[in-house]
Short mmCIF file of C-alpha atoms and ligand atoms in Angstrom, two decimals:
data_model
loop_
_atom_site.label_atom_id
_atom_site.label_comp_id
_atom_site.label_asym_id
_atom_site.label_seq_id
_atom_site.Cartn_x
_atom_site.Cartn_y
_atom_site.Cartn_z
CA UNK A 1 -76.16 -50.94 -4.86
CA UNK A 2 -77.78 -52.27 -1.96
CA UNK A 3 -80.84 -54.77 -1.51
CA UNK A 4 -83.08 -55.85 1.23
CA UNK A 5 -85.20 -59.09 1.42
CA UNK A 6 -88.49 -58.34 -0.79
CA UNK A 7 -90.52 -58.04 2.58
CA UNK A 8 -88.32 -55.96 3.84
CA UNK A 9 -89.71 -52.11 3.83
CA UNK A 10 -87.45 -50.01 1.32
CA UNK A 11 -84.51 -47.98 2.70
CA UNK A 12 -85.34 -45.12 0.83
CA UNK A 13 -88.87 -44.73 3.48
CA UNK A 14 -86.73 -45.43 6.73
CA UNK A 15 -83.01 -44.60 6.08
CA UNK A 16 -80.76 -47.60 5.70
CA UNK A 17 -80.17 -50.24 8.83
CA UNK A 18 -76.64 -49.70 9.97
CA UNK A 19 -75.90 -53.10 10.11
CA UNK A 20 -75.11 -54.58 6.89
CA UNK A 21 -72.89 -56.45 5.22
CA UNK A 22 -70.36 -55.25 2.63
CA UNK A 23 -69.54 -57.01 -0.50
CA UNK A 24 -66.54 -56.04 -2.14
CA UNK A 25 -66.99 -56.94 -6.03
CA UNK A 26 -63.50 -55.90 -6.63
CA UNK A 27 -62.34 -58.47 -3.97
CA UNK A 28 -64.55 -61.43 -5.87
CA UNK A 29 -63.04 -60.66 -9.04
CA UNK A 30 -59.32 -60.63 -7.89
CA UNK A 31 -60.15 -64.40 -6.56
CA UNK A 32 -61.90 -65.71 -9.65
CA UNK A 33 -59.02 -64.70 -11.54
CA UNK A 34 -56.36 -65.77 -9.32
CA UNK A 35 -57.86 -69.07 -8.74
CA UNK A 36 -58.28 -69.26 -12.49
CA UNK A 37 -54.54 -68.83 -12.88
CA UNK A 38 -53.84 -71.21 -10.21
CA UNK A 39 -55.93 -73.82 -11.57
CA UNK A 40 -55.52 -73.28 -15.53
CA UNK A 41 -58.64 -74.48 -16.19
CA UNK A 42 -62.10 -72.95 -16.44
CA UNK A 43 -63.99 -72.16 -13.35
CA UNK A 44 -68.06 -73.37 -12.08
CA UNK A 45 -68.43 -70.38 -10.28
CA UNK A 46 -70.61 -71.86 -7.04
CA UNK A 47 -72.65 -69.62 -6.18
CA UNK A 48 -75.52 -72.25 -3.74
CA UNK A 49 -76.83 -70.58 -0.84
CA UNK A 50 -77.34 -66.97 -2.01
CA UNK A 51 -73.66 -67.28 -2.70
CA UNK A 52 -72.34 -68.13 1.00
CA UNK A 53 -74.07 -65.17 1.92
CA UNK A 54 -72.97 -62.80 -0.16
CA UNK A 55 -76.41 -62.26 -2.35
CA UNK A 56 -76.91 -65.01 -5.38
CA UNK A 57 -77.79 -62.50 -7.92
CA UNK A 58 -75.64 -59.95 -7.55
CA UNK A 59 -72.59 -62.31 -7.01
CA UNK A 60 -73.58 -64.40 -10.32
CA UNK A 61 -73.85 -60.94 -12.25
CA UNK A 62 -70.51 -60.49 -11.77
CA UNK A 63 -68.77 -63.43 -11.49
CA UNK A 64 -70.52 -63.36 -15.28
CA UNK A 65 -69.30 -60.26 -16.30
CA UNK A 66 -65.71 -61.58 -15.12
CA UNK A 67 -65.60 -64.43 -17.40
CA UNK A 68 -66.12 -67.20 -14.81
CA UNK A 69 -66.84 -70.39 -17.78
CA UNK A 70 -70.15 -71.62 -15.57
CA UNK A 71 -72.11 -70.95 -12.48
CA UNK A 72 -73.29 -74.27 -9.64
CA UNK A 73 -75.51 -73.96 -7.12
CA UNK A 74 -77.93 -76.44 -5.24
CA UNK A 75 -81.15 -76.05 -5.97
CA UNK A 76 -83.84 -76.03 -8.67
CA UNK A 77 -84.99 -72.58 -7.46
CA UNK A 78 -81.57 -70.90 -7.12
CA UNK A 79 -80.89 -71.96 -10.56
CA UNK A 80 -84.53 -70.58 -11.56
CA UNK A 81 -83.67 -67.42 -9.78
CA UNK A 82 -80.44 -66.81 -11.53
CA UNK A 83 -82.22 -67.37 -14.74
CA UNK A 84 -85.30 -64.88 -13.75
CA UNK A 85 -82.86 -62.36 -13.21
CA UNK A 86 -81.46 -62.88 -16.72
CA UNK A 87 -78.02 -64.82 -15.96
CA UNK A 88 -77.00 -66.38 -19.45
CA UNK A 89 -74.30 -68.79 -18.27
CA UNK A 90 -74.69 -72.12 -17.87
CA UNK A 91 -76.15 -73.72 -14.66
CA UNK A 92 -75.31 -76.67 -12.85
CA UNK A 93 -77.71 -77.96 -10.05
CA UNK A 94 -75.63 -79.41 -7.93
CA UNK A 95 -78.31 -81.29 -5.95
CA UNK A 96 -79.95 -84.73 -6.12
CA UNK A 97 -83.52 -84.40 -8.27
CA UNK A 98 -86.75 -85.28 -7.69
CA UNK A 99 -88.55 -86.76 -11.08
CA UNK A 100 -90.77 -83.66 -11.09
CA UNK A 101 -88.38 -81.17 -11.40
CA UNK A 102 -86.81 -82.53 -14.29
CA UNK A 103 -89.11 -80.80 -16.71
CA UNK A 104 -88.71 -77.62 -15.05
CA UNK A 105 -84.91 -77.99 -15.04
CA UNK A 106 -85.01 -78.58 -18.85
CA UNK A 107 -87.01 -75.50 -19.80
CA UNK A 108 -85.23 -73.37 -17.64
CA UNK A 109 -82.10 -74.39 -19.55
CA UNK A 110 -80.41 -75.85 -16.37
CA UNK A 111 -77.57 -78.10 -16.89
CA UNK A 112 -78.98 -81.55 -14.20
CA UNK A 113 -76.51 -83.97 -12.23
CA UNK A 114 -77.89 -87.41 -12.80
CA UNK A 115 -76.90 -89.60 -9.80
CA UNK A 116 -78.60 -92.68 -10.71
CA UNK A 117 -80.21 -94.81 -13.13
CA UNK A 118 -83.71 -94.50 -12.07
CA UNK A 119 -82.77 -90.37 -12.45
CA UNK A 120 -81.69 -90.75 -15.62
CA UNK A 121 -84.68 -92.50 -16.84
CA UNK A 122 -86.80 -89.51 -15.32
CA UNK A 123 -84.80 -86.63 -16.76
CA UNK A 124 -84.83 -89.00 -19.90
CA UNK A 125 -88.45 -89.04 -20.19
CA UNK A 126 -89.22 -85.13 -19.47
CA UNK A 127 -87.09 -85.00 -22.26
CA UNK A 128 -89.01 -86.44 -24.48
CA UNK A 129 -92.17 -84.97 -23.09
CA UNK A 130 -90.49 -81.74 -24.13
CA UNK A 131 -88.91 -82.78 -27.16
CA UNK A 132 -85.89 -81.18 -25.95
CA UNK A 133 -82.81 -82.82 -25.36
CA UNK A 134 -81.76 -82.23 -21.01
CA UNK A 135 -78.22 -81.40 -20.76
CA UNK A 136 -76.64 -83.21 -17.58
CA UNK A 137 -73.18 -84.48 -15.56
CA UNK A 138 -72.88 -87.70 -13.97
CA UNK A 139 -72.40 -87.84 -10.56
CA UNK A 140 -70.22 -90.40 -9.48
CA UNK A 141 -69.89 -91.27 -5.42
CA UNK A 142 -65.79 -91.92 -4.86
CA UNK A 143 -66.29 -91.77 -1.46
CA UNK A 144 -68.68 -89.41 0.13
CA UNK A 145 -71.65 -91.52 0.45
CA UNK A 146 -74.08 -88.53 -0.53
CA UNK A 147 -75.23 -88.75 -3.90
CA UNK A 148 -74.15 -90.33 -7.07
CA UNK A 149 -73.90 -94.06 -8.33
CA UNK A 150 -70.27 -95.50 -6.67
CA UNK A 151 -67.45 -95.40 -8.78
CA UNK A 152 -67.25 -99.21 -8.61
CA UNK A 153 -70.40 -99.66 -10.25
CA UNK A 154 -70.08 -96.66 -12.79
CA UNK A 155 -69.93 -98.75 -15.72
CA UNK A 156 -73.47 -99.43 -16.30
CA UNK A 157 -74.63 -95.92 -15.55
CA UNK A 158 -71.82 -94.30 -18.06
CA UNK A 159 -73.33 -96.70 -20.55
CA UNK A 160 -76.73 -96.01 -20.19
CA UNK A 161 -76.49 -92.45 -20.01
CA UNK A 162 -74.03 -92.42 -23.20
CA UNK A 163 -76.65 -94.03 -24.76
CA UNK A 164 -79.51 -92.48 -24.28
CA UNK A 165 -80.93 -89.96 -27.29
CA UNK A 166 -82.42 -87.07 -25.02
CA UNK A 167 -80.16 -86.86 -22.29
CA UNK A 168 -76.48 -85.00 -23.37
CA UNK A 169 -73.87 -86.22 -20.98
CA UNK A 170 -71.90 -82.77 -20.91
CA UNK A 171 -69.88 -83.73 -17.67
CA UNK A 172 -68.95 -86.23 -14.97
CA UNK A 173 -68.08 -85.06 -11.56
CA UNK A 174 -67.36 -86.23 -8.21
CA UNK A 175 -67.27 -84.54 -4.94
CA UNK A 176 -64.10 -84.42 -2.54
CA UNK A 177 -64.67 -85.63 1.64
CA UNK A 178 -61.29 -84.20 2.98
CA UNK A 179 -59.69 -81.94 0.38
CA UNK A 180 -59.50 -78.90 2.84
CA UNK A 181 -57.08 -81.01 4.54
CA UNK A 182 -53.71 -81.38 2.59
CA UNK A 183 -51.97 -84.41 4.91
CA UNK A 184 -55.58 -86.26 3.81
CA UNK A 185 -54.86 -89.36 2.16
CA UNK A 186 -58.63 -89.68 1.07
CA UNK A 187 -57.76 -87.36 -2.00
CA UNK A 188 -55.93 -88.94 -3.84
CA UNK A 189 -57.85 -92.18 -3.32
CA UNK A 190 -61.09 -90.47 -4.53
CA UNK A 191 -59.16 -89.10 -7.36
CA UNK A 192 -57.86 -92.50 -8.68
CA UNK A 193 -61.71 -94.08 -7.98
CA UNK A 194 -62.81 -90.71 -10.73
CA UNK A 195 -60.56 -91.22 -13.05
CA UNK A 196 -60.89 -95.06 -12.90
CA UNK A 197 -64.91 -94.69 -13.77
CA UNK A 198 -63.91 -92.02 -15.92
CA UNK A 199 -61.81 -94.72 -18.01
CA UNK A 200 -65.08 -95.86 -18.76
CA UNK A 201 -65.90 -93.39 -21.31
CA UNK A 202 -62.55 -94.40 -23.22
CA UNK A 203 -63.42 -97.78 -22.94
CA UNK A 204 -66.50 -98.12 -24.65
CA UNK A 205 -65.30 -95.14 -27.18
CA UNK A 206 -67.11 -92.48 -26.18
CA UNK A 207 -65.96 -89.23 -26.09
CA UNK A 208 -64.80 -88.30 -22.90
CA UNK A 209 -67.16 -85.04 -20.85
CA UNK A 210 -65.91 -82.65 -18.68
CA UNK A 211 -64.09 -84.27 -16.06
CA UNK A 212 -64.55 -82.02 -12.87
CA UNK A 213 -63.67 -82.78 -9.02
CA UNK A 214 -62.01 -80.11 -7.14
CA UNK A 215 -63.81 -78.30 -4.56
CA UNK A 216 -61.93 -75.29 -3.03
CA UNK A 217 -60.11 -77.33 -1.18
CA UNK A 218 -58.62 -79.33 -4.15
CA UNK A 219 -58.47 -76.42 -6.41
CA UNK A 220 -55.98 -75.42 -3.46
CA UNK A 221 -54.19 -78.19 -2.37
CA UNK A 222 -54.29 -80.56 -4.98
CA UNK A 223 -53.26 -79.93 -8.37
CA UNK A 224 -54.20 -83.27 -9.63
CA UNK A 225 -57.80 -82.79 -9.00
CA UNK A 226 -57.94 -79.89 -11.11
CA UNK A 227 -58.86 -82.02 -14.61
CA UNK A 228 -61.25 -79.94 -16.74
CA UNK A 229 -63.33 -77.45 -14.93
CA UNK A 230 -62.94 -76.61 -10.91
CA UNK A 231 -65.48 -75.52 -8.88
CA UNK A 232 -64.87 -73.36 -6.05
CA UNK A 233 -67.34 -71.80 -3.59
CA UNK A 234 -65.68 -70.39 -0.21
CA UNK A 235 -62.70 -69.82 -1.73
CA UNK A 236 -64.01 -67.66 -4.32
CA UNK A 237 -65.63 -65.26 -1.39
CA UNK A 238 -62.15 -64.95 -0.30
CA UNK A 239 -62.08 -66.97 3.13
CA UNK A 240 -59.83 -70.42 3.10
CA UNK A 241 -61.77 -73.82 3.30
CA UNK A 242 -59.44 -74.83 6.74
CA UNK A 243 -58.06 -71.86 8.26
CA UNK A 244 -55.16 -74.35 9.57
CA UNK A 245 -53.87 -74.83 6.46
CA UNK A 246 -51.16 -72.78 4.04
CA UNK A 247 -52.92 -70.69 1.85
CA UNK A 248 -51.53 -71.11 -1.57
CA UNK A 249 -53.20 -68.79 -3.42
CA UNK A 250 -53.25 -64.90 -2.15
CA UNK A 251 -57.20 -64.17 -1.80
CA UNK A 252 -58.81 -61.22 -0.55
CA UNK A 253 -61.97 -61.54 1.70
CA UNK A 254 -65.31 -60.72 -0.29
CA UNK A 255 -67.19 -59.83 2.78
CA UNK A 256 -67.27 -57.27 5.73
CA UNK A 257 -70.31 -57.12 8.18
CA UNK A 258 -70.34 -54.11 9.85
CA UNK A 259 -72.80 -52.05 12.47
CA UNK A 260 -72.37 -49.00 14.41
CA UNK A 261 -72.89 -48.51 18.03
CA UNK A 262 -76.61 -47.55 19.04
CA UNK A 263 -75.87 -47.42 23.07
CA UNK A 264 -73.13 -46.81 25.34
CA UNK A 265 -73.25 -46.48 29.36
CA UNK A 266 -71.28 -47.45 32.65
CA UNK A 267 -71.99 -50.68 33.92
CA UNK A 268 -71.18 -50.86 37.74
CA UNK A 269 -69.22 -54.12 39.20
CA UNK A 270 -70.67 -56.85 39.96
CA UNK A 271 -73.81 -56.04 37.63
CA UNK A 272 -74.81 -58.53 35.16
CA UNK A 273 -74.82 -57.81 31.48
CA UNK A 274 -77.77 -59.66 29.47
CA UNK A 275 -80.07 -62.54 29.30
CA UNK A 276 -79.12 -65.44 32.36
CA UNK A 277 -76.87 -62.80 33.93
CA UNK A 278 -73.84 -64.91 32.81
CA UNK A 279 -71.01 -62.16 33.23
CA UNK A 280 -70.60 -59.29 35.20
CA UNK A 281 -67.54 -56.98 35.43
CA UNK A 282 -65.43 -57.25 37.90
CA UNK A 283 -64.85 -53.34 38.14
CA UNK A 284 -66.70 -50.55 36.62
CA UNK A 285 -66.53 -50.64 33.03
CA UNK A 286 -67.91 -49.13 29.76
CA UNK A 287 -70.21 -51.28 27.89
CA UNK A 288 -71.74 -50.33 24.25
CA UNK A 289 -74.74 -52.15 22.26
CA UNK A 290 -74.30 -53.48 18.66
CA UNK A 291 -78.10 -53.75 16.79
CA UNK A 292 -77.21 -56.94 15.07
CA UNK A 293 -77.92 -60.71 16.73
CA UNK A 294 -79.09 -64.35 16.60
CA UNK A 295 -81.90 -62.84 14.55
CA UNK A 296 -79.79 -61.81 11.57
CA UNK A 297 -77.43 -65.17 11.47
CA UNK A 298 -74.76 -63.38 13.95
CA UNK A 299 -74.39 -66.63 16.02
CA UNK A 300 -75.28 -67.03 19.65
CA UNK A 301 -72.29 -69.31 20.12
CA UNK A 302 -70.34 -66.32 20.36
CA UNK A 303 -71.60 -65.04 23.75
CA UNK A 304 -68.46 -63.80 26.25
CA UNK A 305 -66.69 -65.43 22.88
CA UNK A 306 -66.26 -63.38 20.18
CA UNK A 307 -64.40 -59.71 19.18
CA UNK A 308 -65.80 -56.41 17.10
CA UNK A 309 -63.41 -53.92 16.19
CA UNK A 310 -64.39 -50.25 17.94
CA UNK A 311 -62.09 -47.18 16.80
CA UNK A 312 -59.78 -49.64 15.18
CA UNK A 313 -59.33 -51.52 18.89
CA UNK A 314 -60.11 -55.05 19.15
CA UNK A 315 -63.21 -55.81 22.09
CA UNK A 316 -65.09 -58.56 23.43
CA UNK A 317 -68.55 -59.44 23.17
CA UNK A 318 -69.63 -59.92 26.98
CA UNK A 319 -72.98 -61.76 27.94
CA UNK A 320 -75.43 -63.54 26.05
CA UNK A 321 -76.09 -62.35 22.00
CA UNK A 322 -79.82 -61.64 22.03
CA UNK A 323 -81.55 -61.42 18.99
CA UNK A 324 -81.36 -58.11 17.43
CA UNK A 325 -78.41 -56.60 20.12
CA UNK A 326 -75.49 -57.51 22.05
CA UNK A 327 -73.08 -55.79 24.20
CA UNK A 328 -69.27 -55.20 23.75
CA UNK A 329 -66.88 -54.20 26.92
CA UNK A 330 -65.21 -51.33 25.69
CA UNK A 331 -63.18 -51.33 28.99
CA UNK A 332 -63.11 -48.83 32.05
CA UNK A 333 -61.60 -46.02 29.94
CA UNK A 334 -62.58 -46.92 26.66
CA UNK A 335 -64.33 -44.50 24.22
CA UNK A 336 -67.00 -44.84 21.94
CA UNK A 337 -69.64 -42.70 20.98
CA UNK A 338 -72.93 -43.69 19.58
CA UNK A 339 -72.66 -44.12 15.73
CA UNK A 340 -69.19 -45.40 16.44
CA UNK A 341 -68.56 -47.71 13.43
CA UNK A 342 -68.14 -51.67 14.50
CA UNK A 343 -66.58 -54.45 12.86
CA UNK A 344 -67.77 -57.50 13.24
CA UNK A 345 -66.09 -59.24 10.16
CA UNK A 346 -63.77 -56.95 7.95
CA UNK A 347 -60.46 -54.55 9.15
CA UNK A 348 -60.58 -51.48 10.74
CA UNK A 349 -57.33 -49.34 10.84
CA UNK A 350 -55.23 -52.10 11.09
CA UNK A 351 -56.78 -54.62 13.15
CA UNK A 352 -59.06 -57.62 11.26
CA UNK A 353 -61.17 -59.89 12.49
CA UNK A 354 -61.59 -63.05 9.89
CA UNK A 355 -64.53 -64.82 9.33
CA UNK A 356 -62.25 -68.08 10.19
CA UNK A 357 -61.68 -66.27 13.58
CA UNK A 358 -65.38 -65.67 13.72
CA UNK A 359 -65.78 -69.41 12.95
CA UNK A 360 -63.15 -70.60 15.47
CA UNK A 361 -65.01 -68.47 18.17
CA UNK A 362 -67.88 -69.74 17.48
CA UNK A 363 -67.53 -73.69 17.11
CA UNK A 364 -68.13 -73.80 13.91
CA UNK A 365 -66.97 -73.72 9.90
CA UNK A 366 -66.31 -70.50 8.12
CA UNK A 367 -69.13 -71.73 5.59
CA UNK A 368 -71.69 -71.61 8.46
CA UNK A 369 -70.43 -68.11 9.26
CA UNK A 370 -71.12 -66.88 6.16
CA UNK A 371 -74.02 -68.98 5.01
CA UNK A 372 -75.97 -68.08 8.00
CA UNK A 373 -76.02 -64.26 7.89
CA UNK A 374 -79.64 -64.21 6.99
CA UNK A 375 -81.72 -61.70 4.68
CA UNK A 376 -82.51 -59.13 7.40
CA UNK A 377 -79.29 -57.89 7.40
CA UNK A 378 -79.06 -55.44 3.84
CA UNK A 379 -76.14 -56.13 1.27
CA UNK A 380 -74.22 -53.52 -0.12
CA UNK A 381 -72.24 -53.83 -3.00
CA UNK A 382 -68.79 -51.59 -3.79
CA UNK A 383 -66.48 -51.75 -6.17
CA UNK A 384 -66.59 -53.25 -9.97
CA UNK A 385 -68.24 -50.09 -11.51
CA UNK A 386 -66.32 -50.37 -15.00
CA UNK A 387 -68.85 -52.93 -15.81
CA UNK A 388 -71.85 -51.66 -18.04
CA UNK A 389 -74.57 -53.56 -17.92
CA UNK A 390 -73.61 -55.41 -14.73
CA UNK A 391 -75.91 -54.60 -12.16
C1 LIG B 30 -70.60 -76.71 -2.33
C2 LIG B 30 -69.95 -77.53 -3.36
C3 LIG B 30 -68.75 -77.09 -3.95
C4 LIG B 30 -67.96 -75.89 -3.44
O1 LIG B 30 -67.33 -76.24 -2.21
P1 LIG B 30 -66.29 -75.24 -1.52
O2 LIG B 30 -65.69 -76.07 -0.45
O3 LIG B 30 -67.08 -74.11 -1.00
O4 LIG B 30 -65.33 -74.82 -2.56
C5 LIG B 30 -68.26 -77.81 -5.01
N1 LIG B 30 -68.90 -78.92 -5.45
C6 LIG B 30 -70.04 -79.38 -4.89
C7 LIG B 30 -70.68 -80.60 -5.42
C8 LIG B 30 -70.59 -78.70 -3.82
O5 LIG B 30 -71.71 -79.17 -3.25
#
């Protein structure tokens, strides 16, 4: 299957861009399960940011059909998308809440992270309005300064929200600054602020919610954090929070992007290769052009930086990324033809180029790899066919 942004003309009138990127379903499901078993716990599938990338709807449908326990994302509307495409799992908006939008979060049966009193009383009061009780998770700040009322003033809020007749406090969470890094001393330190305001709950006799912390990071390098319910995101797409450290769970990359070769010619020494003439080759050389750029997401950061994979040989990209093109040095007796299949993230033969090494080239984080590749480029999905009803 394979779908283009809605303003987007169909494939079926033009034939199908070349460049696109390549979503392997059988890939997603081999993580969710082996971060399941890893973890022992149910899994909050986070799937924010049309699922790093890798298409929110399609990416939920499966991760449903796989058994993940519960879906995250950010946003109102992803969470209103998900259900408009008919995704029965429960939904956890991640994100801080206007007053507004708690109605809408309500009768679109979205699960809401309360992060203050003043929230609470809002999502309290749609409730009422509605005569439906809002189902939400505390969000307690142990040391992230973002959102959520700090640990060391939890007691209050727990109370109030345990308290309150339209508001069901299904879980308390807290979000992790430096779990990617496994030397990080800040871990464990958030972890004993949670559980500390989670204490709370016991305290006054109230039953306790889902306790839920770990982040791909934790889920990975901290056992401890794992409590009721983790909720991974990059892991899950197959690429490691920090590249630098041990992987501890085998994962399989969700994601190629791919392209093929739509120019190839001789470019003389001396001549300069794209916008602000930054590089020239210093003999004669063979230079093709990849149809993908800044335009799509494909970042501009990689200019005379980055690699694609050509007839399983690894190549730079020379000269400035433009925004639909850029050029490759294929070398002085290199071959390509047009059509040539490139890699820009994926293997080929038995050469790979990682979206951390795409990341590292680039100056930037994996997630802002993958996040960025933007809707002009089409998905395609492959594998997980033996699932009726799944696409
Ligand atoms: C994005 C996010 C996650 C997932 O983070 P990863 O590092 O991608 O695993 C988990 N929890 C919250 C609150 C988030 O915002």
């Amino acid at each position: 299957m394979t779908t283009l942004p809605d303003a987007a003309v169909r494939a079926d009138e033009v034939g199908q861009r070349p460049t696109r990127i390549v979503v392997d379903l059988d890939a997603l499901s081999h993580n969710l399960h082996a971060l399941r078993i890893h973890a022992g716990v149910p899994v909050m599938g986070i799937v924010k940011a049309n699922a790093y990338g890798h298409g929110l709807v399609p990416v939920a449908r499966h991760l449903q059909a796989q058994g993940a326990e519960q879906l995250g994302v950010a946003f109102l509307e992803e969470g209103v998308a998900l259900r408009r495409a008919g995704i029965t799992l429960p939904i956890l908006v991640m994100g801080g809440i206007f007053g507004p939008q708690a109605a809408q979060l309500i009768a679109e049966d979205l699960e809401i992270t309360v992060s203050s009193i003043d929230k609470l009383r809002q999502v309290e009061a749609a409730a009422q309005a509605l005569g439906r009780q809002a189902t939400i998770h505390l969000k307690i700040d142990t040391g992230m300064e973002r959102i959520g009322v700090h640990s060391y003033h939890a007691g209050p809020f727990i109370e109030a929200a345990v308290a309150s007749r339209w508001c069901r406090v299904k879980g308390v969470y807290s979000h992790l600054a430096c779990a990617d890094d496994p030397a990080s001393p800040m871990t464990r330190q958030q972890l004993g602020r949670f559980l500390e305001a989670c204490a709370h709950f016991e305290r006054i006799g109230a039953p306790m919610p889902l306790r839920h912390l770990a982040n791909s990071g934790g889920l990975l390098h901290f056992p401890e954090t794992h409590l009721d319910m983790v909720r991974p995101g990059i892991a899950l797409y197959g690429v490691l929070p920090d590249p630098a450290a041990q992987p501890t769970v085998a994962l399989r990359p969700v994601m190629s992007l791919v392209s093929q070769v739509v120019y190839f010619k001789v470019v003389p020494a001396g001549h300069p290769v794209s916008y602000g003439a930054t590089w020239a080759p210093k003999a004669d050389t063979r230079v093709v052009t990849v149809p993908i750029g800044y335009g799509d997401g494909f970042p501009r950061a990689l200019s005379s930086r980055g690699e694609v994979l050509i007839r399983g040989r690894r190549h730079p990209i020379v000269g400035r990324i433009c925004m639909d093109q850029f050029m490759v040095d294929i070398g002085p007796q290199g071959t390509a033809y047009n059509e040539d299949a490139v890699v820009l993230i994926g293997r080929q033969g038995d050469q790979a180029i990682g979206c951390e090494a795409v990341a590292q080239a680039a100056g930037t984080i994996p997630y802002e790899i993958l996040v960025g590749l933007n809707g002009r480029i089409p998905r395609e999905y492959v594998g997980g066919a033996q699932e009726p009803g799944s696409r």
